[in-house]
Amino acid sequence: MRGKLSLFLLVPEVIFIILFGVFVQYDEKSGPSPINGTSSEEFHSLYPMFQDVHVMIFVGFGFLMTFLKRYGFGSVGFNLMLAAFVIQWAIIMRGCLDRDDIADGKIDINLESLLNADFACGAVLISFGAVLGVLSPVQLVVMAILEIVCYAVNEFVIISLLQISDIGGSMVIHAFGAYFGLAVSLLHWRKELENHHKEGTVYQSDIFAMIGTLFLFLFWPSFNAAPAAGTFAGERAVINTLYSLSAATVMSFALSSAVDKDGKLSMVHIQNATLAGGVAAGSVANLRVGPLGALIVGASAGALSTVGYKYITPALQRTFKLHDTCGVHNLHGMPGVLSGLAAVVFARYSSNSAFRDMNELESIYPGFKASGFDFQQQANMQIAGLAVTLGISIVGGLLTGLLLRAPFLDKLKSHALFDDDKNWLVDDDDTNTTSGGSGIAMAVIEEPRQDEVKENLDRNSTDGSVGSSLHEQMALAT
Amino acid sequence: MRGKLSLFLLVPEVIFIILFGVFVQYDEKSGPSPINGTSSEEFHSLYPMFQDVHVMIFVGFGFLMTFLKRYGFGSVGFNLMLAAFVIQWAIIMRGCLDRDDIADGKIDINLESLLNADFACGAVLISFGAVLGVLSPVQLVVMAILEIVCYAVNEFVIISLLQISDIGGSMVIHAFGAYFGLAVSLLHWRKELENHHKEGTVYQSDIFAMIGTLFLFLFWPSFNAAPAAGTFAGERAVINTLYSLSAATVMSFALSSAVDKDGKLSMVHIQNATLAGGVAAGSVANLRVGPLGALIVGASAGALSTVGYKYITPALQRTFKLHDTCGVHNLHGMPGVLSGLAAVVFARYSSNSAFRDMNELESIYPGFKASGFDFQQQANMQIAGLAVTLGISIVGGLLTGLLLRAPFLDKLKSHALFDDDKNWLVDDDDTNTTSGGSGIAMAVIEEPRQDEVKENLDRNSTDGSVGSSLHEQMALAT
Amino acid sequence: MRGKLSLFLLVPEVIFIILFGVFVQYDEKSGPSPINGTSSEEFHSLYPMFQDVHVMIFVGFGFLMTFLKRYGFGSVGFNLMLAAFVIQWAIIMRGCLDRDDIADGKIDINLESLLNADFACGAVLISFGAVLGVLSPVQLVVMAILEIVCYAVNEFVIISLLQISDIGGSMVIHAFGAYFGLAVSLLHWRKELENHHKEGTVYQSDIFAMIGTLFLFLFWPSFNAAPAAGTFAGERAVINTLYSLSAATVMSFALSSAVDKDGKLSMVHIQNATLAGGVAAGSVANLRVGPLGALIVGASAGALSTVGYKYITPALQRTFKLHDTCGVHNLHGMPGVLSGLAAVVFARYSSNSAFRDMNELESIYPGFKASGFDFQQQANMQIAGLAVTLGISIVGGLLTGLLLRAPFLDKLKSHALFDDDKNWLVDDDDTNTTSGGSGIAMAVIEEPRQDEVKENLDRNSTDGSVGSSLHEQMALAT
């Protein structure tokens, strides 16, 4: 496989460099001779929120996926690779569909477009979560290229054409990324994904994943507020998102304990369902849903997501042969749709008095000014936007998934699933340092051997009890 | 126990939702039709500092407590649960004692109240540190409910009535949280807490804890400055806190090495005593103590805290049967009192010339304007505030501790102390994946068995040498 | 050794306190009676960027170095110790060379000087990376003291005298820190550093290191932009740095796979070479190099750095007996020089039209106003600055390295290299808790014994195969 991943990264990177050279320029605001001489006040109200989002994309998503016991390098590493790749590609694709950029033949780059590029990364990384450990890095790069095309088209259709409001991207980013990824996953089902012995956690990998959870939890208010940074709607988005997350967290703990036969909590639920409140607040965060509305949306999402992890994901796998490594359907899919529906309901039953003034109304619902919408029409557009998102993501995901089955794209062998050894130099210890450092290293180095044992055990016996397999391993080792 | 934790979370959450619906509203600043049309400049000077504090509460406190080898899920998980819970509850309780909110029958919510809710979380999480691994999650939730009542009362008395100055909450948050938690702990002493074999660290858990330490260290300047964001006093608070922390850190390293017989450093000291500089700066951070004052306060606190971990905590346990898992007495208790006393001294020997102008003086010491205080009177109030804090926290903690002994609150059994297995699905590996992944998993899964061995060894022999117990375990395993 | 580290920390700390008391004062802006009554707008545009830099110094550098399997405490701990120490010492040393401060005999402290103190920490921590695990903490403290003297002199010469532009400190911080550290390392070569059995990683230590990588990656735009916070040049610095990093990351993945015989990725490259884009952007980040220029600089640096890790570092060790634990030559040295050269080229071929206006030009190249420079002269100064930096860092490093060989500075014994046990209480488990907690603990506690085994094996046999040494260990254990 040497060279294939290099090729699939180098060729696009060279193309990016050429396209950036020809088409991309600093926005007047950061270049010389500005058209308007305004100061950079917008920059300073946005920059801290942008950095929060940036942390979510690289640390939040990256570490959230480190829960797998032997896919930590891949989780945090491919997350970085994909994000660094997409942050360039999204600038180009989004520019191709931007009216101003088309008009002057140049793609303007500024802090706002960096923020939107980060959002595009979010969608790809959500899809990555659905197929974590299942696709090879070459497949992931191809998926990212195609997904960003679909993403930019969907964003253009629902935001620019349908003029929906979706400040936190619950539709544009979360539902889109989840259903795209699930559609890809559907076409990469294989028997070995049922109870794969490497698809599990160890104690410390679950703690690593909490780093991701917490930074996502903490900065989600910035995620949902950043596009409205500097406005009162942005302040509301912070408050609504924070309380939606809080309610979702309490509900996740309550239900996680309730659905277990011994009342024990599951780290999977705590790592993920707690965050469903952020997704669910996305489409309504800047609206005047009130603290009550925020709590209700968040509590519903937290409950729905926990139930999803416990019952819906296994059922989807059993019924539809749909594997979802990170359970993105529960964290991004269903809560994203829930948020989209909440935005429909709000638009339908809202009135002018729910906005500070006409200015704010027209900034949140630009169709009121541009196309003479009323609330009923806005509600129709919102539901159309949700439908379009689901359509484009699922169809785009299925086509992408089909293409990713092409044999030259490095499909993983069965033993390479959920395992860093295939793609990474796992340098726990080389033979030169066998007994060095720690027992951890000693134990880990045994792994190939253990795997053989495991496979023997799997084939030859149904006795999977701990004591026995341990016994045999020790016997073998000594 | 199934259902009990769920009940203790669901019922309050439903009550929160009802109370939020009835009483809580956006502050005019973030809602429609603002009374004053000012822009959100305050928001943008506060928001980055608020997010720093937010990181401290959820990542800082959460990871600082992951040092225990088998309580990582509980540390970071219950930290999240309590914070998400308290962030709602504190809004209500603080609102009940806010004059403006009482006047119009509505609790206004804005970025400042979110900040104050985070501060309230701080107090609860400090108390959590005192009883980490000792109380069940149900007990923790009940403790949080009661503690916030006491916290809000204490804050109201010393800030609103006594009009003390305590910008970084060294009294309101740190001393209060520490002595409340210690009082609870005093009533939950049990023999097994002496040298419990699970109350220890492993190599990697100590590194996890450093994540908490560092984010607390880094963002403490924001913690102490946030209430004065946008003022010169806030800038001073950043500088004072940063240098107090730096001096405390150097002293912690110096003394940690000095108190060990081999001159070795202890991670406990580095993880905690380094931060005492932040606590000790709290009550004086916005005052003109000078860079010299900041270094002296910090150096004293770092030294005091290190000595506390080495000598005072063991002595308290021996003498008073007072267990303090995280040593909050050293990190929050003593440095908090030290800071309160420093604020007394400053007020007593200060003069108008120590303030930029009368405006600043009256903003830092509002009693000068509202009640005609002079410096002597302010100093008296400061010392009264410290006394009230100690009184309310200790009495409140004792009463809470007593109530938490109620049998239906899920008191932990001895073997469940400091152990995630009681409350969490520890999904290291199920029998299906015995030999999968890594040797780490293999080793961990043995634990229940090892525990039995350990308990046998504990009972039957006094020979605790490594070689021997290891030998027996291996013999047993093979 | 008891007492020696304490002495080397306490004496300087006392001196710092005295010097701060005599010489350091709040800048008028944060003290009382300001000379000018301006508001703190500068504070609020700088503070979020300052905190990003602060995170890079303490979390970024600290965790990046935790990759070693048995030096995690030292990496993150000594990083904290050195940074807290230097943040005080740098204020004094830089003040001694500041014209305004010399003029009035007082060192003014404000947010800008805190930022510059953090930058000085950066240089010391880079040097620390070159000798990670090789120098004792006492040696590190002495190195930090001397390095800051050289750092302040070099900064004064090239910034104040030569008037070069180096916004992100690629010369002042990165190249300086790297070559200083390498010069020190050159004088501390010893035979045992060849393939030392403890200089390796384990699976989880590589994931810990990614925490450092990601926070460095995320906040590098702030690092390069902070000195220009609030200006359009600062916005450009954010964009340029972010895209330089993105291109470097894609190139690092591409080349990491390409240089391995099996096409596997190396965590060393991903942890480090990805960041070379930040270093390489440093000297040109605020210039109008264009998005194209940023991508080219970053892609070159990522490629150069990856190749450096693979081929140049081993060659330097073989040829010059130059050990470089973290490979700072690849991450900070070469990319720093590359950035310095890019700044020469830009200055040489630039013109007035590459700047927004004369104001911006004179702010970026102050020599144009102060000394009547033209672009040719500026280019000459830039190259002179690079030469001076290399000269001062290498000569200063060699002299420091020589001095650090003094016998009373606690040179590490061979078995203490790359090992926390020498300096830290490694409290994995004491005998009291032998079988407690987890198998990890059990394994780790065996270490001293394993080490003996290893050393026996090393001496008595050339058979280092895994199976065999494992066999012998087990036999010994049972």
GROMACS .gro file of C-alpha atoms in nm, chain A residues 45 48-49 52 69-70 195-198 201-204 206-208 210-211 213-215 217-219 221-222 229-232 234-236 238-240 242-243 246-247 249-251 253-255 257-267 270 274 287-292 295-296 299 353 355-356 440 443-444 446-447 450-451 453-454 464-467 469-471 473-474, chain B residues 1-3 5-6 9-10 13 16-17 20-21 24-26 28-34 38-40 43-44 47-48 50-51 54-55 58-59 63 66 69-73 76-78 80-81 84-85 87-88 91 109-111 114 117 202 204 208 211 215 420-429 431-442 445-446 449 474 477-478:
model
  180
   45SER     CA    1  -1.601   3.975   1.866
   48PRO     CA    2  -1.265   3.401   2.057
   49MET     CA    3  -1.574   3.215   1.936
   52ASP     CA    4  -1.367   2.775   2.051
   69LYS     CA    5  -0.900   0.059   2.262
   70ARG     CA    6  -0.679   0.018   1.957
  195ASN     CA    7  -1.940  -0.789   1.775
  196HIS     CA    8  -1.591  -0.735   1.643
  197HIS     CA    9  -1.354  -0.814   1.926
  198LYS     CA   10  -1.152  -0.498   1.874
  201THR     CA   11  -1.293   0.026   2.502
  202VAL     CA   12  -1.035   0.008   2.775
  203TYR     CA   13  -1.051   0.204   3.096
  204GLN     CA   14  -0.814   0.477   2.985
  206ASP     CA   15  -1.284   0.602   2.784
  207ILE     CA   16  -1.117   0.877   2.984
  208PHE     CA   17  -0.937   1.008   2.677
  210MET     CA   18  -1.402   1.250   2.787
  211ILE     CA   19  -1.148   1.515   2.684
  213THR     CA   20  -1.675   1.534   2.526
  214LEU     CA   21  -1.590   1.815   2.764
  215PHE     CA   22  -1.442   2.050   2.507
  217PHE     CA   23  -1.975   2.055   2.578
  218LEU     CA   24  -1.790   2.370   2.681
  219PHE     CA   25  -1.759   2.537   2.345
  221PRO     CA   26  -2.241   2.773   2.294
  222SER     CA   27  -1.975   2.938   2.077
  229ALA     CA   28  -2.121   3.703   1.707
  230GLY     CA   29  -2.160   4.062   1.814
  231THR     CA   30  -2.540   4.064   1.813
  232PHE     CA   31  -2.802   4.012   2.079
  234GLY     CA   32  -2.563   3.568   1.955
  235GLU     CA   33  -2.594   3.628   2.328
  236ARG     CA   34  -2.925   3.443   2.329
  238VAL     CA   35  -2.502   3.122   2.414
  239ILE     CA   36  -2.764   3.108   2.688
  240ASN     CA   37  -2.999   2.874   2.502
  242LEU     CA   38  -2.571   2.623   2.749
  243TYR     CA   39  -2.902   2.539   2.915
  246SER     CA   40  -2.721   2.119   3.090
  247ALA     CA   41  -3.064   1.964   3.068
  249THR     CA   42  -2.663   1.610   3.055
  250VAL     CA   43  -2.887   1.559   3.355
  251MET     CA   44  -3.128   1.354   3.143
  253PHE     CA   45  -2.728   1.050   3.350
  254ALA     CA   46  -3.085   0.980   3.462
  255LEU     CA   47  -3.169   0.760   3.165
  257SER     CA   48  -2.883   0.458   3.486
  258ALA     CA   49  -3.249   0.380   3.423
  259VAL     CA   50  -3.192   0.165   3.115
  260ASP     CA   51  -2.925  -0.055   3.272
  261LYS     CA   52  -3.043  -0.361   3.455
  262ASP     CA   53  -2.814  -0.286   3.751
  263GLY     CA   54  -2.866   0.089   3.736
  264LYS     CA   55  -2.507   0.145   3.626
  265LEU     CA   56  -2.406   0.437   3.412
  266SER     CA   57  -2.255   0.384   3.068
  267MET     CA   58  -1.964   0.597   2.952
  270ILE     CA   59  -2.217   1.022   2.910
  274THR     CA   60  -2.489   1.479   2.699
  287LEU     CA   61  -3.451   3.242   1.849
  288ARG     CA   62  -3.645   3.361   2.146
  289VAL     CA   63  -3.740   3.014   2.264
  290GLY     CA   64  -3.686   3.125   2.621
  291PRO     CA   65  -3.490   2.947   2.894
  292LEU     CA   66  -3.786   2.711   2.926
  295LEU     CA   67  -3.437   2.323   2.872
  296ILE     CA   68  -3.719   2.130   2.705
  299ALA     CA   69  -3.390   1.741   2.795
  353SER     CA   70  -4.313   4.028   1.886
  355PHE     CA   71  -3.799   3.949   1.780
  356ARG     CA   72  -3.624   4.253   1.916
  440ILE     CA   73   0.201  -0.190   2.978
  443ALA     CA   74   0.170  -0.656   2.771
  444VAL     CA   75   0.101  -0.469   2.453
  446GLU     CA   76   0.229  -0.955   2.320
  447GLU     CA   77  -0.071  -0.853   2.127
  450GLN     CA   78  -0.283  -1.284   2.195
  451ASP     CA   79  -0.472  -1.228   1.878
  453VAL     CA   80  -0.483  -1.716   2.079
  454LYS     CA   81  -0.807  -1.533   2.053
  464GLY     CA   82  -1.497  -1.766   2.635
  465SER     CA   83  -1.464  -1.732   3.008
  466VAL     CA   84  -1.194  -1.503   3.131
  467GLY     CA   85  -1.012  -1.743   3.351
  469SER     CA   86  -0.852  -1.785   2.806
  470LEU     CA   87  -0.615  -1.618   3.042
  471HIS     CA   88  -0.493  -1.953   3.151
  473GLN     CA   89  -0.246  -1.740   2.716
  474MET     CA   90  -0.020  -1.771   3.014
  479MET     CA   91  -3.017   0.051   4.319
  480ARG     CA   92  -3.167   0.078   3.971
  481GLY     CA   93  -3.387   0.380   3.945
  483LEU     CA   94  -3.016   0.788   4.083
  484SER     CA   95  -3.258   0.838   3.795
  487LEU     CA   96  -3.203   1.349   3.887
  488LEU     CA   97  -3.537   1.342   3.706
  491GLU     CA   98  -3.485   1.839   3.653
  494PHE     CA   99  -3.602   2.310   3.730
  495ILE     CA  100  -3.792   2.312   3.401
  498PHE     CA  101  -3.740   2.817   3.470
  499GLY     CA  102  -4.069   2.834   3.284
  502VAL     CA  103  -3.656   3.279   3.448
  503GLN     CA  104  -3.633   3.516   3.154
  504TYR     CA  105  -3.359   3.653   2.933
  506GLU     CA  106  -3.335   4.268   2.865
  507LYS     CA  107  -2.993   4.288   2.713
  508SER     CA  108  -3.033   3.961   2.531
  509GLY     CA  109  -3.411   3.961   2.487
  510PRO     CA  110  -3.624   4.174   2.262
  511SER     CA  111  -3.718   4.535   2.329
  512PRO     CA  112  -3.425   4.620   2.549
  516THR     CA  113  -2.667   4.961   2.444
  517SER     CA  114  -2.457   4.733   2.236
  518SER     CA  115  -2.316   4.416   2.382
  521PHE     CA  116  -2.062   4.069   2.655
  522HIS     CA  117  -1.751   4.070   2.441
  525TYR     CA  118  -1.723   3.616   2.708
  526PRO     CA  119  -1.362   3.497   2.663
  528PHE     CA  120  -1.637   3.331   3.098
  529GLN     CA  121  -1.530   3.051   2.867
  532HIS     CA  122  -1.620   2.732   3.208
  533VAL     CA  123  -1.318   2.524   3.106
  536PHE     CA  124  -1.568   2.116   3.363
  537VAL     CA  125  -1.218   2.021   3.245
  541PHE     CA  126  -0.956   1.605   3.529
  544THR     CA  127  -0.883   1.170   3.778
  547LYS     CA  128  -0.649   0.471   3.958
  548ARG     CA  129  -1.001   0.332   3.950
  549TYR     CA  130  -1.223   0.637   3.987
  550GLY     CA  131  -1.156   0.818   3.660
  551PHE     CA  132  -1.508   0.773   3.528
  554VAL     CA  133  -1.479   1.334   3.535
  555GLY     CA  134  -1.832   1.197   3.500
  556PHE     CA  135  -1.986   1.304   3.829
  558LEU     CA  136  -1.998   1.686   3.470
  559MET     CA  137  -2.322   1.564   3.624
  562ALA     CA  138  -2.472   2.055   3.471
  563PHE     CA  139  -2.713   2.015   3.763
  565ILE     CA  140  -2.567   2.544   3.674
  566GLN     CA  141  -2.945   2.526   3.667
  569ILE     CA  142  -2.968   3.030   3.879
  587ILE     CA  143  -3.048   3.545   3.303
  588ASN     CA  144  -2.747   3.682   3.121
  589LEU     CA  145  -2.378   3.612   3.079
  592LEU     CA  146  -2.400   3.221   3.391
  595ALA     CA  147  -2.363   2.989   3.827
  680VAL     CA  148  -0.123   0.476   3.856
  682GLN     CA  149  -0.121   0.744   3.364
  686PHE     CA  150  -0.454   1.272   3.330
  689ILE     CA  151  -0.465   1.812   3.231
  693PHE     CA  152  -0.616   2.429   3.262
  898ASP     CA  153  -1.595   0.294   3.938
  899ASP     CA  154  -1.726  -0.059   3.913
  900LYS     CA  155  -2.007   0.017   4.152
  901ASN     CA  156  -2.157   0.299   3.949
  902TRP     CA  157  -2.032   0.249   3.596
  903LEU     CA  158  -2.034  -0.019   3.334
  904VAL     CA  159  -1.660  -0.069   3.322
  905ASP     CA  160  -1.653  -0.198   2.973
  906ASP     CA  161  -1.286  -0.275   2.949
  907ASP     CA  162  -1.365  -0.587   2.764
  909THR     CA  163  -1.593  -1.199   2.776
  910ASN     CA  164  -1.655  -1.186   2.408
  911THR     CA  165  -1.334  -0.995   2.352
  912THR     CA  166  -1.116  -1.140   2.618
  913SER     CA  167  -0.791  -1.139   2.439
  914GLY     CA  168  -0.863  -0.857   2.202
  915GLY     CA  169  -0.702  -0.524   2.180
  916SER     CA  170  -0.423  -0.498   2.422
  917GLY     CA  171  -0.260  -0.646   2.718
  918ILE     CA  172  -0.398  -0.361   2.917
  919ALA     CA  173  -0.743  -0.491   2.861
  920MET     CA  174  -0.633  -0.840   2.949
  923ILE     CA  175  -1.035  -0.768   3.321
  924GLU     CA  176  -0.865  -0.976   3.582
  927ARG     CA  177  -1.017  -1.180   4.071
  952MET     CA  178   0.015  -1.575   3.888
  955ALA     CA  179  -0.418  -1.742   3.735
  956THR     CA  180  -0.236  -2.037   3.593
   0.00000   0.00000   0.00000
